[in-house]
Tab-separated table of C-alpha atoms in Angstrom:
chain	number	residue	atom	x	y	z
A	26	GLY	CA	19.557	0.311	11.208
A	27	LYS	CA	21.805	-0.408	7.810
A	28	GLN	CA	18.226	-2.030	6.378
A	29	ILE	CA	16.460	1.230	6.705
A	30	GLY	CA	18.864	2.602	6.094
A	31	VAL	CA	18.597	1.992	2.397
A	32	LEU	CA	14.511	3.945	2.206
A	33	LYS	CA	17.249	7.303	2.515
A	34	ASN	CA	17.893	5.702	-1.860
A	35	PRO	CA	15.932	7.880	-3.995
A	36	SER	CA	16.090	5.263	-5.997
A	37	MET	CA	14.190	2.826	-3.020
A	38	VAL	CA	11.921	5.516	-2.320
A	39	LEU	CA	10.729	6.706	-6.006
A	40	SER	CA	10.024	2.318	-7.123
A	41	ILE	CA	8.331	2.346	-4.337
A	42	ILE	CA	5.918	4.943	-4.918
A	43	ILE	CA	5.905	3.163	-8.603
A	44	VAL	CA	5.625	0.185	-7.084
A	45	ILE	CA	2.462	1.449	-5.174
A	46	PHE	CA	1.120	2.863	-8.738
A	47	LEU	CA	1.263	0.375	-10.547
A	48	ASN	CA	-0.197	-2.345	-8.229
A	49	GLY	CA	-3.063	-0.248	-7.705
A	50	ALA	CA	-3.683	-0.164	-11.310
A	51	ILE	CA	-3.651	-3.679	-12.048
A	52	PHE	CA	-5.122	-4.819	-8.780
A	53	GLY	CA	-7.631	-1.774	-8.622
A	54	PHE	CA	-9.923	-2.710	-11.444
A	55	TYR	CA	-9.039	-6.368	-10.898
A	56	SER	CA	-11.251	-6.268	-8.586
A	57	TYR	CA	-14.019	-5.105	-10.124
A	58	ILE	CA	-13.909	-7.159	-13.196
A	59	SER	CA	-15.938	-9.882	-12.169
A	60	ASP	CA	-18.300	-7.040	-12.306
A	61	PHE	CA	-17.108	-5.357	-16.106
A	62	MET	CA	-17.360	-7.828	-17.742
A	63	GLY	CA	-21.317	-8.811	-16.662
A	64	THR	CA	-22.394	-5.327	-16.413
A	65	ILE	CA	-20.325	-3.611	-19.581
A	66	THR	CA	-19.592	-7.260	-21.401
A	67	ASP	CA	-22.875	-8.858	-20.341
A	68	ILE	CA	-22.048	-12.572	-20.278
A	69	ASN	CA	-22.634	-15.172	-17.452
A	70	ALA	CA	-20.785	-16.179	-14.377
A	71	GLU	CA	-19.576	-19.234	-16.094
A	72	SER	CA	-18.165	-16.957	-18.581
A	73	ILE	CA	-16.587	-15.009	-16.500
A	74	SER	CA	-15.321	-17.987	-14.073
A	75	LEU	CA	-13.259	-18.796	-17.760
A	76	PHE	CA	-11.773	-15.193	-18.789
A	77	LEU	CA	-10.948	-14.493	-15.493
A	78	LEU	CA	-8.298	-18.252	-15.605
A	79	PHE	CA	-8.473	-17.331	-19.403
A	80	TYR	CA	-6.274	-13.562	-17.594
A	81	GLY	CA	-4.583	-16.250	-15.197
A	82	LEU	CA	-2.951	-18.253	-17.246
A	83	ALA	CA	-1.945	-15.732	-19.287
A	84	ASN	CA	-0.290	-14.028	-16.073
A	85	ILE	CA	2.055	-17.173	-15.483
A	86	VAL	CA	3.587	-16.463	-19.560
A	87	GLY	CA	4.023	-13.184	-18.337
A	88	ASN	CA	5.830	-14.481	-15.376
A	89	VAL	CA	8.228	-16.360	-18.365
A	90	MET	CA	8.986	-13.659	-20.169
A	91	ALA	CA	9.735	-10.957	-17.402
A	92	GLY	CA	12.993	-12.762	-16.431
A	93	LYS	CA	13.619	-12.723	-20.554
A	94	LEU	CA	12.373	-9.716	-21.206
A	95	LEU	CA	14.764	-8.150	-17.612
A	96	SER	CA	18.054	-9.957	-18.585
A	97	ILE	CA	18.180	-8.641	-21.694
A	98	ASN	CA	17.180	-5.256	-21.239
A	99	ALA	CA	15.622	-4.127	-18.299
A	100	LYS	CA	15.990	-0.422	-18.608
A	101	ARG	CA	13.769	-0.625	-21.560
A	102	SER	CA	10.914	-3.205	-19.819
A	103	ILE	CA	10.422	-0.593	-16.891
A	104	ILE	CA	9.665	2.114	-18.871
A	105	LEU	CA	7.908	0.467	-22.051
A	106	MET	CA	6.118	-1.317	-19.267
A	107	PRO	CA	3.697	1.239	-18.434
A	108	PHE	CA	3.045	2.468	-21.096
A	109	ALA	CA	1.846	-1.197	-22.168
A	110	LEU	CA	-1.094	-1.399	-19.919
A	111	LEU	CA	-2.131	1.922	-20.468
A	112	VAL	CA	-3.071	0.875	-24.271
A	113	SER	CA	-4.275	-1.777	-22.831
A	114	TYR	CA	-6.324	-0.586	-20.420
A	115	ILE	CA	-7.443	2.141	-23.004
A	116	CYS	CA	-8.871	-0.869	-25.234
A	117	LEU	CA	-10.827	-2.355	-22.080
A	118	PHE	CA	-12.303	0.086	-21.665
A	119	ILE	CA	-13.503	0.934	-25.873
A	120	VAL	CA	-14.137	-2.296	-26.391
A	121	GLY	CA	-15.441	-3.213	-23.031
A	122	GLU	CA	-18.556	-5.207	-24.639
A	123	TRP	CA	-18.019	-6.886	-27.521
A	124	ILE	CA	-17.015	-10.598	-26.313
A	125	GLY	CA	-14.383	-11.610	-29.317
A	126	ALA	CA	-12.137	-8.057	-28.583
A	127	MET	CA	-12.881	-8.841	-24.933
A	128	VAL	CA	-11.592	-11.929	-24.155
A	129	ILE	CA	-7.688	-11.220	-26.823
A	130	VAL	CA	-7.616	-7.968	-24.131
A	131	ILE	CA	-7.704	-10.048	-21.003
A	132	LEU	CA	-5.048	-12.356	-22.156
A	133	ILE	CA	-2.672	-9.508	-22.694
A	134	LEU	CA	-4.147	-7.902	-19.657
A	135	GLY	CA	-2.367	-11.019	-17.987
A	136	VAL	CA	0.581	-11.467	-19.422
A	137	LEU	CA	1.493	-7.791	-19.008
A	138	ALA	CA	0.797	-7.710	-15.587
A	139	GLY	CA	2.849	-11.083	-15.128
A	140	ILE	CA	5.178	-8.657	-16.556
A	141	ALA	CA	4.077	-5.777	-14.546
A	142	SER	CA	4.921	-8.134	-10.863
A	143	ASN	CA	8.661	-9.139	-11.651
A	144	ASN	CA	9.686	-5.399	-13.272
A	145	MET	CA	8.429	-4.620	-9.649
A	146	GLN	CA	9.580	-6.593	-7.189
A	147	TYR	CA	13.073	-6.275	-9.512
A	148	MET	CA	12.922	-2.158	-9.323
A	149	ILE	CA	12.396	-2.467	-6.090
A	150	ALA	CA	15.629	-4.943	-5.698
A	151	ASP	CA	17.657	-3.460	-7.538
A	152	ALA	CA	17.440	-0.357	-5.723
A	153	ALA	CA	18.678	-1.963	-2.332
A	154	PRO	CA	21.130	-4.892	-3.041
A	155	GLU	CA	22.939	-5.087	-0.095
A	156	ALA	CA	19.105	-5.283	2.069
A	157	PRO	CA	17.383	-7.835	0.282
A	158	ASP	CA	15.243	-9.030	2.656
A	159	PHE	CA	13.853	-6.150	3.847
A	160	ALA	CA	13.894	-4.854	0.302
A	161	ASN	CA	11.257	-8.314	-0.529
A	162	GLY	CA	9.437	-7.228	2.791
A	163	MET	CA	8.712	-3.264	0.849
A	164	PHE	CA	7.797	-5.129	-2.178
A	165	LEU	CA	4.732	-6.369	-0.611
A	166	THR	CA	4.247	-4.387	1.818
A	167	SER	CA	4.489	-1.353	-1.374
A	168	ALA	CA	2.307	-4.001	-3.363
A	169	ASN	CA	-1.347	-4.012	-0.978
A	170	LEU	CA	-0.570	-0.146	-0.215
A	171	GLY	CA	-1.017	0.057	-3.742
A	172	THR	CA	-3.879	-3.230	-4.075
A	173	THR	CA	-5.955	-1.479	-1.471
A	174	ILE	CA	-5.574	2.814	-2.705
A	175	GLY	CA	-5.866	1.057	-5.643
A	176	THR	CA	-9.383	-0.357	-5.736
A	177	ALA	CA	-10.555	2.198	-3.410
A	178	ILE	CA	-10.130	4.317	-6.227
A	179	CYS	CA	-11.862	2.456	-9.172
A	180	GLY	CA	-14.369	2.174	-6.529
A	181	ALA	CA	-14.832	5.717	-5.995
A	182	PHE	CA	-15.346	6.056	-9.989
A	183	ILE	CA	-17.900	3.424	-10.137
A	184	THR	CA	-19.906	4.792	-7.473
A	185	GLU	CA	-19.498	8.183	-8.478
A	186	MET	CA	-19.767	7.404	-12.621
A	187	GLY	CA	-20.596	3.869	-13.324
A	188	THR	CA	-18.924	0.581	-13.982
A	189	ARG	CA	-17.437	1.207	-17.140
A	190	TYR	CA	-15.139	4.432	-15.473
A	191	SER	CA	-13.625	1.683	-13.098
A	192	VAL	CA	-10.811	1.792	-15.745
A	193	PHE	CA	-10.216	5.670	-15.376
A	194	GLY	CA	-9.148	4.859	-11.630
A	195	SER	CA	-6.619	2.392	-13.026
A	196	LEU	CA	-5.219	4.831	-15.638
A	197	PHE	CA	-4.657	8.054	-13.617
A	198	PHE	CA	-2.574	5.591	-11.996
A	199	LEU	CA	-0.665	4.624	-15.120
A	200	ILE	CA	-0.090	8.240	-16.096
A	201	ALA	CA	1.583	8.908	-12.169
A	202	SER	CA	3.505	6.006	-13.028
A	203	ILE	CA	4.694	6.209	-15.758
A	204	VAL	CA	6.081	10.304	-14.644
A	205	PHE	CA	7.915	8.008	-11.971
A	206	VAL	CA	8.973	5.689	-13.441
A	207	TYR	CA	10.815	9.155	-16.084
A	208	LEU	CA	11.874	10.263	-12.568
A	209	ARG	CA	14.223	6.832	-11.187
A	210	VAL	CA	15.369	6.559	-14.784
A	211	ARG	CA	16.153	10.382	-14.609
A	212	VAL	CA	18.400	9.642	-10.409
A	213	ALA	CA	19.488	6.371	-11.251
A	214	HIS	CA	21.613	8.012	-15.018
A	215	ILE	CA	22.829	11.078	-12.698
A	216	ARG	CA	23.932	8.771	-10.015
A	217	LYS	CA	25.664	6.281	-12.117
A	218	GLN	CA	27.202	9.546	-14.626
A	219	VAL	CA	28.535	10.354	-10.731
A	220	ASN	CA	30.150	7.261	-10.056
A	221	ILE	CA	31.072	7.989	-13.454
A	222	ASN	CA	33.014	10.652	-12.189
A	223	ILE	CA	34.228	9.968	-8.879
A	224	VAL	CA	36.204	6.415	-10.954
A	225	THR	CA	37.959	8.810	-13.487
A	226	GLU	CA	38.859	11.274	-11.384
């Protein structure tokens, strides 16, 4: 009961929604990245495998960077991440046909995805420090839900408009995540002010 009670915390609810949208944006498109590179960038299967290797290695770099960024200023990292991803996906849509530019964008996306993954887990854990095991379970559940919904939305754009427009699904999810990140920051700020007033009184 105590563990489930953390779901009454607005910060936890908002964090779960943010994870769904952010993970949906990242893995919704990633589910179709091979098709995108084969169809739009027009590269062969061997080159696509190399691109995905670069992406994975960049993801590891992002994981290392995430810890440092969160320790320096967690709030700033959480706020800026959706904007950084949004710009990167817009660039991906624009330069999709150019191999050289795609290499750069894929590397950047790999790094950002690694940072975002840590940011998402941090948000969930930060919202429920008294229930770490339950928070971890909620992170995995909301991340998987985001992947499922994101893949479906990006797939719908492919069906209706073509492979290039699968990026639109990610853009939609990122815009939504920006809204909810703002709300989470506001809620945290209000709760902090209330606590300060209580202590002062």
